[in-house]
Amino acid sequence: MNTRLTWICHGATAASRKALFPLDEPLEDKAMEEAGRMIAPPRADRIATSPALRARQTADALRLEARIDQALCDCDHGRWAGRSIAAIGTEEPDNLIGWMSDPEAAPHGGESLVDLRKRIAGWMDGQTVLGGHVIAISHAAVIRAAIVHVLQAPLSSFWLSDVEPLSIIRMTSNGQRWSLRFQH
């Protein structure tokens, strides 16, 4: 069964502009306006969003009626949530380096990259059973995990993809394998 998956990364927040590990913060006003000006995505059989406020607000600004799906939540950053990457680098340099170099590490008490990838791969593979077109509004880390899954790349490549706020990434599955889809 063929499946089309359109990922939409939520809009910018104050935390993303300040390089903070996210909490459940709202979109910036400018991001709401930018999302409202985007061309409406094509019709979809299913539309799902992360439960995070910033993702739900993005869906609303895009005029999409999305159901909340817990599987699409952002990576759990544990005790680092709300803190800056710079502060963590100063206060816990070994932990930060370990987290970024060891996909199984979770020094923050949250989710490892291995666990994030498993969660997202499982969700994606569940979509292939249903087929059709699904739109998912989620987070940069979730979308990077999906890209790594599709490319069957090592998790060390997770850090090599930049997913900008409000970016759209398309994927397809023929029921046996996923592919990235680039279109104009």
GROMACS .gro file of N, CA and C in nm, residues 9-174:
model
  498
    9CYS      N    1   0.733   2.115   1.007
    9CYS     CA    2   0.795   2.153   1.134
    9CYS      C    3   0.721   2.275   1.190
   10HIS      N    4   0.695   2.273   1.318
   10HIS     CA    5   0.626   2.387   1.380
   10HIS      C    6   0.703   2.516   1.358
   11GLY      N    7   0.634   2.627   1.377
   11GLY     CA    8   0.696   2.758   1.361
   11GLY      C    9   0.792   2.792   1.474
   12ALA      N   10   0.859   2.904   1.459
   12ALA     CA   11   0.961   2.948   1.554
   12ALA      C   12   0.899   2.990   1.687
   13THR      N   13   0.976   2.967   1.792
   13THR     CA   14   0.938   3.009   1.928
   13THR      C   15   1.052   3.091   1.986
   14ALA      N   16   1.027   3.157   2.097
   14ALA     CA   17   1.134   3.230   2.164
   14ALA      C   18   1.246   3.135   2.203
   15ALA      N   19   1.211   3.014   2.245
   15ALA     CA   20   1.313   2.915   2.285
   15ALA      C   21   1.401   2.876   2.166
   16SER      N   22   1.340   2.855   2.050
   16SER     CA   23   1.422   2.815   1.934
   16SER      C   24   1.513   2.930   1.891
   17ARG      N   25   1.469   3.052   1.904
   17ARG     CA   26   1.552   3.167   1.868
   17ARG      C   27   1.669   3.186   1.965
   18LYS      N   28   1.650   3.143   2.091
   18LYS     CA   29   1.753   3.160   2.194
   18LYS      C   30   1.834   3.033   2.216
   19ALA      N   31   1.816   2.931   2.133
   19ALA     CA   32   1.888   2.804   2.146
   19ALA      C   33   1.867   2.741   2.283
   20LEU      N   34   1.740   2.734   2.323
   20LEU     CA   35   1.703   2.668   2.448
   20LEU      C   36   1.645   2.532   2.418
   21PHE      N   37   1.668   2.435   2.507
   21PHE     CA   38   1.595   2.311   2.496
   21PHE      C   39   1.450   2.346   2.524
   22PRO      N   40   1.357   2.300   2.441
   22PRO     CA   41   1.219   2.350   2.448
   22PRO      C   42   1.141   2.303   2.570
   23LEU      N   43   1.049   2.391   2.608
   23LEU     CA   44   0.942   2.357   2.702
   23LEU      C   45   0.815   2.357   2.616
   24ASP      N   46   0.700   2.378   2.673
   24ASP     CA   47   0.577   2.383   2.594
   24ASP      C   48   0.540   2.528   2.568
   25GLU      N   49   0.626   2.597   2.494
   25GLU     CA   50   0.608   2.739   2.469
   25GLU      C   51   0.525   2.763   2.343
   26PRO      N   52   0.463   2.883   2.336
   26PRO     CA   53   0.383   2.918   2.218
   26PRO      C   54   0.470   2.963   2.102
   27LEU      N   55   0.408   2.971   1.986
   27LEU     CA   56   0.475   3.028   1.869
   27LEU      C   57   0.496   3.177   1.889
   28GLU      N   58   0.596   3.230   1.823
   28GLU     CA   59   0.612   3.374   1.815
   28GLU      C   60   0.501   3.428   1.725
   29ASP      N   61   0.462   3.553   1.746
   29ASP     CA   62   0.357   3.614   1.663
   29ASP      C   63   0.395   3.608   1.515
   30LYS      N   64   0.521   3.636   1.486
   30LYS     CA   65   0.568   3.635   1.346
   30LYS      C   66   0.551   3.496   1.285
   31ALA      N   67   0.576   3.392   1.362
   31ALA     CA   68   0.561   3.255   1.312
   31ALA      C   69   0.415   3.224   1.281
   32MET      N   70   0.324   3.274   1.365
   32MET     CA   71   0.181   3.255   1.339
   32MET      C   72   0.143   3.320   1.206
   33GLU      N   73   0.194   3.440   1.184
   33GLU     CA   74   0.165   3.512   1.060
   33GLU      C   75   0.223   3.438   0.940
   34GLU      N   76   0.349   3.392   0.952
   34GLU     CA   77   0.414   3.319   0.842
   34GLU      C   78   0.337   3.192   0.808
   35ALA      N   79   0.296   3.117   0.909
   35ALA     CA   80   0.221   2.994   0.885
   35ALA      C   81   0.087   3.026   0.818
   36GLY      N   82   0.024   3.134   0.860
   36GLY     CA   83  -0.104   3.173   0.801
   36GLY      C   84  -0.092   3.210   0.654
   37ARG      N   85   0.027   3.252   0.612
   37ARG     CA   86   0.049   3.289   0.471
   37ARG      C   87   0.093   3.172   0.384
   38MET      N   88   0.123   3.059   0.446
   38MET     CA   89   0.169   2.944   0.368
   38MET      C   90   0.055   2.891   0.282
   39ILE      N   91   0.091   2.834   0.170
   39ILE     CA   92  -0.008   2.770   0.083
   39ILE      C   93  -0.061   2.648   0.156
   40ALA      N   94  -0.191   2.632   0.155
   40ALA     CA   95  -0.252   2.519   0.225
   40ALA      C   96  -0.199   2.388   0.167
   41PRO      N   97  -0.161   2.295   0.255
   41PRO     CA   98  -0.116   2.164   0.206
   41PRO      C   99  -0.229   2.094   0.130
   42PRO      N  100  -0.192   2.000   0.044
   42PRO     CA  101  -0.295   1.927  -0.030
   42PRO      C  102  -0.382   1.845   0.065
   43ARG      N  103  -0.494   1.800   0.015
   43ARG     CA  104  -0.586   1.717   0.093
   43ARG      C  105  -0.512   1.598   0.150
   44ALA      N  106  -0.549   1.561   0.270
   44ALA     CA  107  -0.485   1.446   0.335
   44ALA      C  108  -0.592   1.354   0.392
   45ASP      N  109  -0.558   1.227   0.401
   45ASP     CA  110  -0.648   1.129   0.461
   45ASP      C  111  -0.647   1.140   0.613
   46ARG      N  112  -0.530   1.179   0.668
   46ARG     CA  113  -0.513   1.194   0.812
   46ARG      C  114  -0.420   1.312   0.838
   47ILE      N  115  -0.451   1.386   0.943
   47ILE     CA  116  -0.365   1.497   0.985
   47ILE      C  117  -0.342   1.479   1.134
   48ALA      N  118  -0.215   1.474   1.171
   48ALA     CA  119  -0.179   1.452   1.312
   48ALA      C  120  -0.082   1.561   1.356
   49THR      N  121  -0.086   1.592   1.483
   49THR     CA  122   0.005   1.691   1.539
   49THR      C  123   0.059   1.644   1.673
   50SER      N  124   0.177   1.692   1.701
   50SER     CA  125   0.234   1.673   1.834
   50SER      C  126   0.141   1.741   1.935
   51PRO      N  127   0.139   1.693   2.058
   51PRO     CA  128   0.057   1.759   2.159
   51PRO      C  129   0.111   1.894   2.205
   52ALA      N  130   0.234   1.929   2.167
   52ALA     CA  131   0.295   2.055   2.211
   52ALA      C  132   0.217   2.175   2.156
   53LEU      N  133   0.206   2.278   2.238
   53LEU     CA  134   0.134   2.399   2.201
   53LEU      C  135   0.184   2.456   2.069
   54ARG      N  136   0.315   2.462   2.050
   54ARG     CA  137   0.371   2.521   1.928
   54ARG      C  138   0.331   2.443   1.803
   55ALA      N  139   0.317   2.313   1.813
   55ALA     CA  140   0.272   2.232   1.698
   55ALA      C  141   0.122   2.251   1.674
   56ARG      N  142   0.044   2.251   1.780
   56ARG     CA  143  -0.102   2.270   1.764
   56ARG      C  144  -0.132   2.408   1.708
   57GLN      N  145  -0.058   2.511   1.753
   57GLN     CA  146  -0.077   2.645   1.699
   57GLN      C  147  -0.039   2.652   1.552
   58THR      N  148   0.065   2.579   1.513
   58THR     CA  149   0.103   2.574   1.372
   58THR      C  150  -0.008   2.511   1.290
   59ALA      N  151  -0.065   2.401   1.336
   59ALA     CA  152  -0.177   2.337   1.266
   59ALA      C  153  -0.294   2.434   1.253
   60ASP      N  154  -0.326   2.504   1.359
   60ASP     CA  155  -0.436   2.601   1.356
   60ASP      C  156  -0.408   2.712   1.256
   61ALA      N  157  -0.286   2.765   1.256
   61ALA     CA  158  -0.250   2.873   1.164
   61ALA      C  159  -0.257   2.827   1.018
   62LEU      N  160  -0.230   2.698   0.996
   62LEU     CA  161  -0.238   2.640   0.861
   62LEU      C  162  -0.381   2.600   0.825
   63ARG      N  163  -0.473   2.620   0.918
   63ARG     CA  164  -0.614   2.585   0.899
   63ARG      C  165  -0.632   2.435   0.877
   64LEU      N  166  -0.556   2.358   0.956
   64LEU     CA  167  -0.564   2.212   0.948
   64LEU      C  168  -0.632   2.159   1.074
   65GLU      N  169  -0.727   2.072   1.055
   65GLU     CA  170  -0.793   2.007   1.168
   65GLU      C  171  -0.715   1.879   1.198
   66ALA      N  172  -0.628   1.889   1.295
   66ALA     CA  173  -0.537   1.779   1.326
   66ALA      C  174  -0.575   1.713   1.458
   67ARG      N  175  -0.556   1.583   1.462
   67ARG     CA  176  -0.575   1.512   1.588
   67ARG      C  177  -0.439   1.504   1.658
   68ILE      N  178  -0.441   1.509   1.788
   68ILE     CA  179  -0.317   1.503   1.867
   68ILE      C  180  -0.269   1.358   1.871
   69ASP      N  181  -0.142   1.339   1.844
   69ASP     CA  182  -0.081   1.207   1.847
   69ASP      C  183   0.043   1.214   1.936
   70GLN      N  184   0.038   1.146   2.049
   70GLN     CA  185   0.148   1.147   2.145
   70GLN      C  186   0.280   1.100   2.084
   71ALA      N  187   0.273   1.013   1.985
   71ALA     CA  188   0.396   0.961   1.923
   71ALA      C  189   0.476   1.070   1.853
   72LEU      N  190   0.411   1.183   1.822
   72LEU     CA  191   0.478   1.292   1.750
   72LEU      C  192   0.538   1.397   1.843
   73CYS      N  193   0.537   1.371   1.975
   73CYS     CA  194   0.592   1.470   2.067
   73CYS      C  195   0.743   1.485   2.045
   74ASP      N  196   0.793   1.599   2.088
   74ASP     CA  197   0.934   1.630   2.072
   74ASP      C  198   1.018   1.533   2.155
   75CYS      N  199   1.145   1.529   2.126
   75CYS     CA  200   1.238   1.451   2.207
   75CYS      C  201   1.229   1.500   2.352
   76ASP      N  202   1.225   1.406   2.444
   76ASP     CA  203   1.219   1.442   2.587
   76ASP      C  204   1.360   1.478   2.632
   77HIS      N  205   1.381   1.606   2.661
   77HIS     CA  206   1.512   1.654   2.703
   77HIS      C  207   1.530   1.653   2.854
   78GLY      N  208   1.438   1.591   2.923
   78GLY     CA  209   1.452   1.572   3.068
   78GLY      C  210   1.479   1.702   3.142
   79ARG      N  211   1.577   1.699   3.230
   79ARG     CA  212   1.608   1.814   3.314
   79ARG      C  213   1.673   1.929   3.238
   80TRP      N  214   1.705   1.909   3.111
   80TRP     CA  215   1.762   2.017   3.031
   80TRP      C  216   1.653   2.107   2.971
   81ALA      N  217   1.529   2.065   2.974
   81ALA     CA  218   1.420   2.143   2.914
   81ALA      C  219   1.417   2.284   2.973
   82GLY      N  220   1.410   2.382   2.884
   82GLY     CA  221   1.406   2.522   2.925
   82GLY      C  222   1.542   2.586   2.945
   83ARG      N  223   1.647   2.507   2.939
   83ARG     CA  224   1.782   2.559   2.960
   83ARG      C  225   1.853   2.579   2.827
   84SER      N  226   1.949   2.668   2.825
   84SER     CA  227   2.021   2.695   2.700
   84SER      C  228   2.127   2.589   2.676
   85ILE      N  229   2.152   2.567   2.550
   85ILE     CA  230   2.257   2.474   2.510
   85ILE      C  231   2.392   2.526   2.559
   86ALA      N  232   2.412   2.658   2.554
   86ALA     CA  233   2.538   2.717   2.601
   86ALA      C  234   2.558   2.690   2.750
   87ALA      N  235   2.453   2.706   2.829
   87ALA     CA  236   2.465   2.682   2.973
   87ALA      C  237   2.497   2.536   3.001
   88ILE      N  238   2.431   2.445   2.930
   88ILE     CA  239   2.458   2.302   2.948
   88ILE      C  240   2.604   2.273   2.910
   89GLY      N  241   2.649   2.334   2.800
   89GLY     CA  242   2.787   2.316   2.756
   89GLY      C  243   2.888   2.363   2.858
   90THR      N  244   2.854   2.466   2.933
   90THR     CA  245   2.943   2.518   3.037
   90THR      C  246   2.934   2.436   3.165
   91GLU      N  247   2.812   2.402   3.205
   91GLU     CA  248   2.790   2.334   3.333
   91GLU      C  249   2.810   2.182   3.325
   92GLU      N  250   2.777   2.125   3.209
   92GLU     CA  251   2.784   1.979   3.194
   92GLU      C  252   2.847   1.943   3.060
   93PRO      N  253   2.967   1.990   3.032
   93PRO     CA  254   3.024   1.968   2.899
   93PRO      C  255   3.036   1.820   2.861
   94ASP      N  256   3.075   1.737   2.956
   94ASP     CA  257   3.090   1.594   2.925
   94ASP      C  258   2.955   1.530   2.893
   95ASN      N  259   2.851   1.571   2.967
   95ASN     CA  260   2.717   1.517   2.941
   95ASN      C  261   2.666   1.560   2.805
   96LEU      N  262   2.687   1.687   2.769
   96LEU     CA  263   2.640   1.736   2.640
   96LEU      C  264   2.714   1.665   2.526
   97ILE      N  265   2.845   1.656   2.539
   97ILE     CA  266   2.924   1.587   2.435
   97ILE      C  267   2.883   1.440   2.427
   98GLY      N  268   2.863   1.377   2.542
   98GLY     CA  269   2.820   1.237   2.542
   98GLY      C  270   2.686   1.219   2.474
   99TRP      N  271   2.592   1.307   2.501
   99TRP     CA  272   2.459   1.297   2.439
   99TRP      C  273   2.468   1.316   2.288
  100MET      N  274   2.554   1.407   2.244
  100MET     CA  275   2.564   1.434   2.100
  100MET      C  276   2.648   1.331   2.026
  101SER      N  277   2.730   1.254   2.097
  101SER     CA  278   2.817   1.157   2.030
  101SER      C  279   2.773   1.012   2.051
  102ASP      N  280   2.694   0.985   2.152
  102ASP     CA  281   2.648   0.849   2.180
  102ASP      C  282   2.497   0.844   2.168
  103PRO      N  283   2.445   0.785   2.061
  103PRO     CA  284   2.300   0.782   2.040
  103PRO      C  285   2.221   0.712   2.150
  104GLU      N  286   2.288   0.632   2.232
  104GLU     CA  287   2.218   0.563   2.341
  104GLU      C  288   2.219   0.643   2.471
  105ALA      N  289   2.293   0.753   2.474
  105ALA     CA  290   2.308   0.833   2.596
  105ALA      C  291   2.185   0.920   2.621
  106ALA      N  292   2.152   0.936   2.748
  106ALA     CA  293   2.045   1.025   2.791
  106ALA      C  294   2.083   1.086   2.926
  107PRO      N  295   2.192   1.163   2.929
  107PRO     CA  296   2.239   1.216   3.057
  107PRO      C  297   2.142   1.316   3.120
  108HIS      N  298   2.049   1.365   3.042
  108HIS     CA  299   1.950   1.461   3.091
  108HIS      C  300   1.832   1.393   3.159
  109GLY      N  301   1.831   1.259   3.156
  109GLY     CA  302   1.721   1.185   3.216
  109GLY      C  303   1.600   1.175   3.126
  110GLY      N  304   1.614   1.214   3.002
  110GLY     CA  305   1.504   1.210   2.906
  110GLY      C  306   1.520   1.095   2.808
  111GLU      N  307   1.502   1.126   2.683
  111GLU     CA  308   1.500   1.026   2.577
  111GLU      C  309   1.632   1.026   2.499
  112SER      N  310   1.685   0.909   2.473
  112SER     CA  311   1.805   0.899   2.389
  112SER      C  312   1.765   0.910   2.242
  113LEU      N  313   1.862   0.935   2.156
  113LEU     CA  314   1.834   0.940   2.012
  113LEU      C  315   1.790   0.804   1.959
  114VAL      N  316   1.844   0.697   2.017
  114VAL     CA  317   1.801   0.562   1.978
  114VAL      C  318   1.651   0.546   2.007
  115ASP      N  319   1.609   0.589   2.125
  115ASP     CA  320   1.468   0.576   2.162
  115ASP      C  321   1.380   0.666   2.076
  116LEU      N  322   1.426   0.786   2.047
  116LEU     CA  323   1.350   0.877   1.960
  116LEU      C  324   1.332   0.814   1.822
  117ARG      N  325   1.439   0.763   1.766
  117ARG     CA  326   1.430   0.702   1.633
  117ARG      C  327   1.335   0.582   1.634
  118LYS      N  328   1.342   0.498   1.735
  118LYS     CA  329   1.251   0.382   1.743
  118LYS      C  330   1.105   0.427   1.749
  119ARG      N  331   1.079   0.530   1.829
  119ARG     CA  332   0.942   0.580   1.842
  119ARG      C  333   0.890   0.632   1.709
  120ILE      N  334   0.970   0.711   1.640
  120ILE     CA  335   0.926   0.772   1.515
  120ILE      C  336   0.919   0.667   1.403
  121ALA      N  337   1.015   0.577   1.397
  121ALA     CA  338   1.011   0.470   1.296
  121ALA      C  339   0.887   0.384   1.316
  122GLY      N  340   0.853   0.353   1.440
  122GLY     CA  341   0.733   0.276   1.467
  122GLY      C  342   0.607   0.348   1.424
  123TRP      N  343   0.602   0.479   1.449
  123TRP     CA  344   0.486   0.557   1.407
  123TRP      C  345   0.475   0.559   1.254
  124MET      N  346   0.589   0.583   1.188
  124MET     CA  347   0.588   0.587   1.041
  124MET      C  348   0.545   0.453   0.983
  125ASP      N  349   0.601   0.346   1.036
  125ASP     CA  350   0.567   0.214   0.984
  125ASP      C  351   0.420   0.182   1.008
  126GLY      N  352   0.363   0.233   1.117
  126GLY     CA  353   0.220   0.218   1.141
  126GLY      C  354   0.137   0.291   1.036
  127GLN      N  355   0.187   0.399   0.982
  127GLN     CA  356   0.116   0.473   0.878
  127GLN      C  357   0.110   0.395   0.747
  128THR      N  358   0.212   0.311   0.723
  128THR     CA  359   0.212   0.235   0.597
  128THR      C  360   0.099   0.132   0.593
  129VAL      N  361   0.055   0.087   0.709
  129VAL     CA  362  -0.057  -0.007   0.715
  129VAL      C  363  -0.185   0.061   0.670
  130LEU      N  364  -0.197   0.191   0.701
  130LEU     CA  365  -0.317   0.267   0.667
  130LEU      C  366  -0.314   0.320   0.525
  131GLY      N  367  -0.195   0.349   0.473
  131GLY     CA  368  -0.181   0.402   0.339
  131GLY      C  369  -0.237   0.543   0.329
  132GLY      N  370  -0.243   0.593   0.206
  132GLY     CA  371  -0.296   0.727   0.181
  132GLY      C  372  -0.197   0.836   0.215
  133HIS      N  373  -0.252   0.956   0.230
  133HIS     CA  374  -0.168   1.073   0.258
  133HIS      C  375  -0.189   1.117   0.402
  134VAL      N  376  -0.080   1.133   0.474
  134VAL     CA  377  -0.085   1.182   0.612
  134VAL      C  378   0.003   1.306   0.623
  135ILE      N  379  -0.048   1.406   0.693
  135ILE     CA  380   0.028   1.525   0.726
  135ILE      C  381   0.058   1.518   0.875
  136ALA      N  382   0.184   1.541   0.912
  136ALA     CA  383   0.226   1.538   1.052
  136ALA      C  384   0.295   1.669   1.087
  137ILE      N  385   0.241   1.740   1.186
  137ILE     CA  386   0.302   1.863   1.233
  137ILE      C  387   0.379   1.827   1.360
  138SER      N  388   0.510   1.848   1.356
  138SER     CA  389   0.591   1.804   1.468
  138SER      C  390   0.713   1.894   1.483
  139HIS      N  391   0.823   1.837   1.528
  139HIS     CA  392   0.941   1.910   1.572
  139HIS      C  393   1.063   1.874   1.489
  140ALA      N  394   1.161   1.962   1.488
  140ALA     CA  395   1.283   1.939   1.410
  140ALA      C  396   1.349   1.807   1.448
  141ALA      N  397   1.361   1.778   1.576
  141ALA     CA  398   1.426   1.653   1.619
  141ALA      C  399   1.350   1.531   1.569
  142VAL      N  400   1.220   1.537   1.572
  142VAL     CA  401   1.136   1.426   1.524
  142VAL      C  402   1.157   1.406   1.374
  143ILE      N  403   1.159   1.514   1.301
  143ILE     CA  404   1.176   1.506   1.156
  143ILE      C  405   1.316   1.458   1.121
  144ARG      N  406   1.417   1.502   1.195
  144ARG     CA  407   1.553   1.451   1.172
  144ARG      C  408   1.560   1.302   1.198
  145ALA      N  409   1.492   1.255   1.303
  145ALA     CA  410   1.488   1.111   1.331
  145ALA      C  411   1.420   1.036   1.215
  146ALA      N  412   1.315   1.096   1.159
  146ALA     CA  413   1.247   1.034   1.045
  146ALA      C  414   1.339   1.026   0.923
  147ILE      N  415   1.415   1.132   0.900
  147ILE     CA  416   1.509   1.133   0.787
  147ILE      C  417   1.615   1.024   0.805
  148VAL      N  418   1.670   1.013   0.924
  148VAL     CA  419   1.769   0.909   0.952
  148VAL      C  420   1.707   0.771   0.927
  149HIS      N  421   1.583   0.752   0.970
  149HIS     CA  422   1.514   0.624   0.949
  149HIS      C  423   1.498   0.595   0.800
  150VAL      N  424   1.452   0.693   0.724
  150VAL     CA  425   1.429   0.673   0.581
  150VAL      C  426   1.559   0.640   0.509
  151LEU      N  427   1.664   0.711   0.542
  151LEU     CA  428   1.793   0.690   0.475
  151LEU      C  429   1.868   0.568   0.529
  152GLN      N  430   1.815   0.508   0.636
  152GLN     CA  431   1.882   0.395   0.701
  152GLN      C  432   2.026   0.434   0.735
  153ALA      N  433   2.039   0.557   0.780
  153ALA     CA  434   2.170   0.614   0.811
  153ALA      C  435   2.205   0.590   0.958
  154PRO      N  436   2.333   0.595   0.989
  154PRO     CA  437   2.370   0.583   1.131
  154PRO      C  438   2.316   0.704   1.208
  155LEU      N  439   2.285   0.682   1.334
  155LEU     CA  440   2.230   0.790   1.416
  155LEU      C  441   2.325   0.908   1.432
  156SER      N  442   2.454   0.887   1.409
  156SER     CA  443   2.548   0.999   1.415
  156SER      C  444   2.513   1.106   1.310
  157SER      N  445   2.443   1.068   1.204
  157SER     CA  446   2.403   1.163   1.100
  157SER      C  447   2.282   1.248   1.141
  158PHE      N  448   2.222   1.217   1.254
  158PHE     CA  449   2.109   1.294   1.307
  158PHE      C  450   2.143   1.443   1.311
  159TRP      N  451   2.263   1.476   1.348
  159TRP     CA  452   2.304   1.615   1.368
  159TRP      C  453   2.338   1.685   1.236
  160LEU      N  454   2.333   1.615   1.124
  160LEU     CA  455   2.374   1.672   0.995
  160LEU      C  456   2.260   1.730   0.914
  161SER      N  457   2.137   1.723   0.966
  161SER     CA  458   2.021   1.779   0.897
  161SER      C  459   1.969   1.899   0.976
  162ASP      N  460   1.954   2.011   0.908
  162ASP     CA  461   1.890   2.128   0.968
  162ASP      C  462   1.746   2.132   0.920
  163VAL      N  463   1.654   2.133   1.013
  163VAL     CA  464   1.512   2.141   0.980
  163VAL      C  465   1.463   2.275   1.033
  164GLU      N  466   1.438   2.366   0.944
  164GLU     CA  467   1.398   2.502   0.981
  164GLU      C  468   1.252   2.506   1.023
  165PRO      N  469   1.215   2.605   1.106
  165PRO     CA  470   1.074   2.623   1.140
  165PRO      C  471   0.989   2.640   1.013
  166LEU      N  472   0.875   2.577   1.013
  166LEU     CA  473   0.777   2.578   0.903
  166LEU      C  474   0.826   2.511   0.776
  167SER      N  475   0.934   2.435   0.785
  167SER     CA  476   0.979   2.362   0.666
  167SER      C  477   0.889   2.241   0.642
  168ILE      N  478   0.886   2.198   0.517
  168ILE     CA  479   0.804   2.085   0.476
  168ILE      C  480   0.896   1.979   0.417
  169ILE      N  481   0.885   1.858   0.467
  169ILE     CA  482   0.965   1.745   0.420
  169ILE      C  483   0.868   1.636   0.379
  170ARG      N  484   0.887   1.583   0.260
  170ARG     CA  485   0.795   1.482   0.210
  170ARG      C  486   0.865   1.346   0.199
  171MET      N  487   0.789   1.243   0.230
  171MET     CA  488   0.837   1.106   0.222
  171MET      C  489   0.727   1.019   0.162
  172THR      N  490   0.769   0.909   0.102
  172THR     CA  491   0.673   0.813   0.049
  172THR      C  492   0.715   0.673   0.089
  173SER      N  493   0.617   0.584   0.094
  173SER     CA  494   0.644   0.443   0.120
  173SER      C  495   0.559   0.359   0.027
  174ASN      N  496   0.620   0.255  -0.025
  174ASN     CA  497   0.547   0.159  -0.108
  174ASN      C  498   0.502   0.039  -0.023
   0.00000   0.00000   0.00000
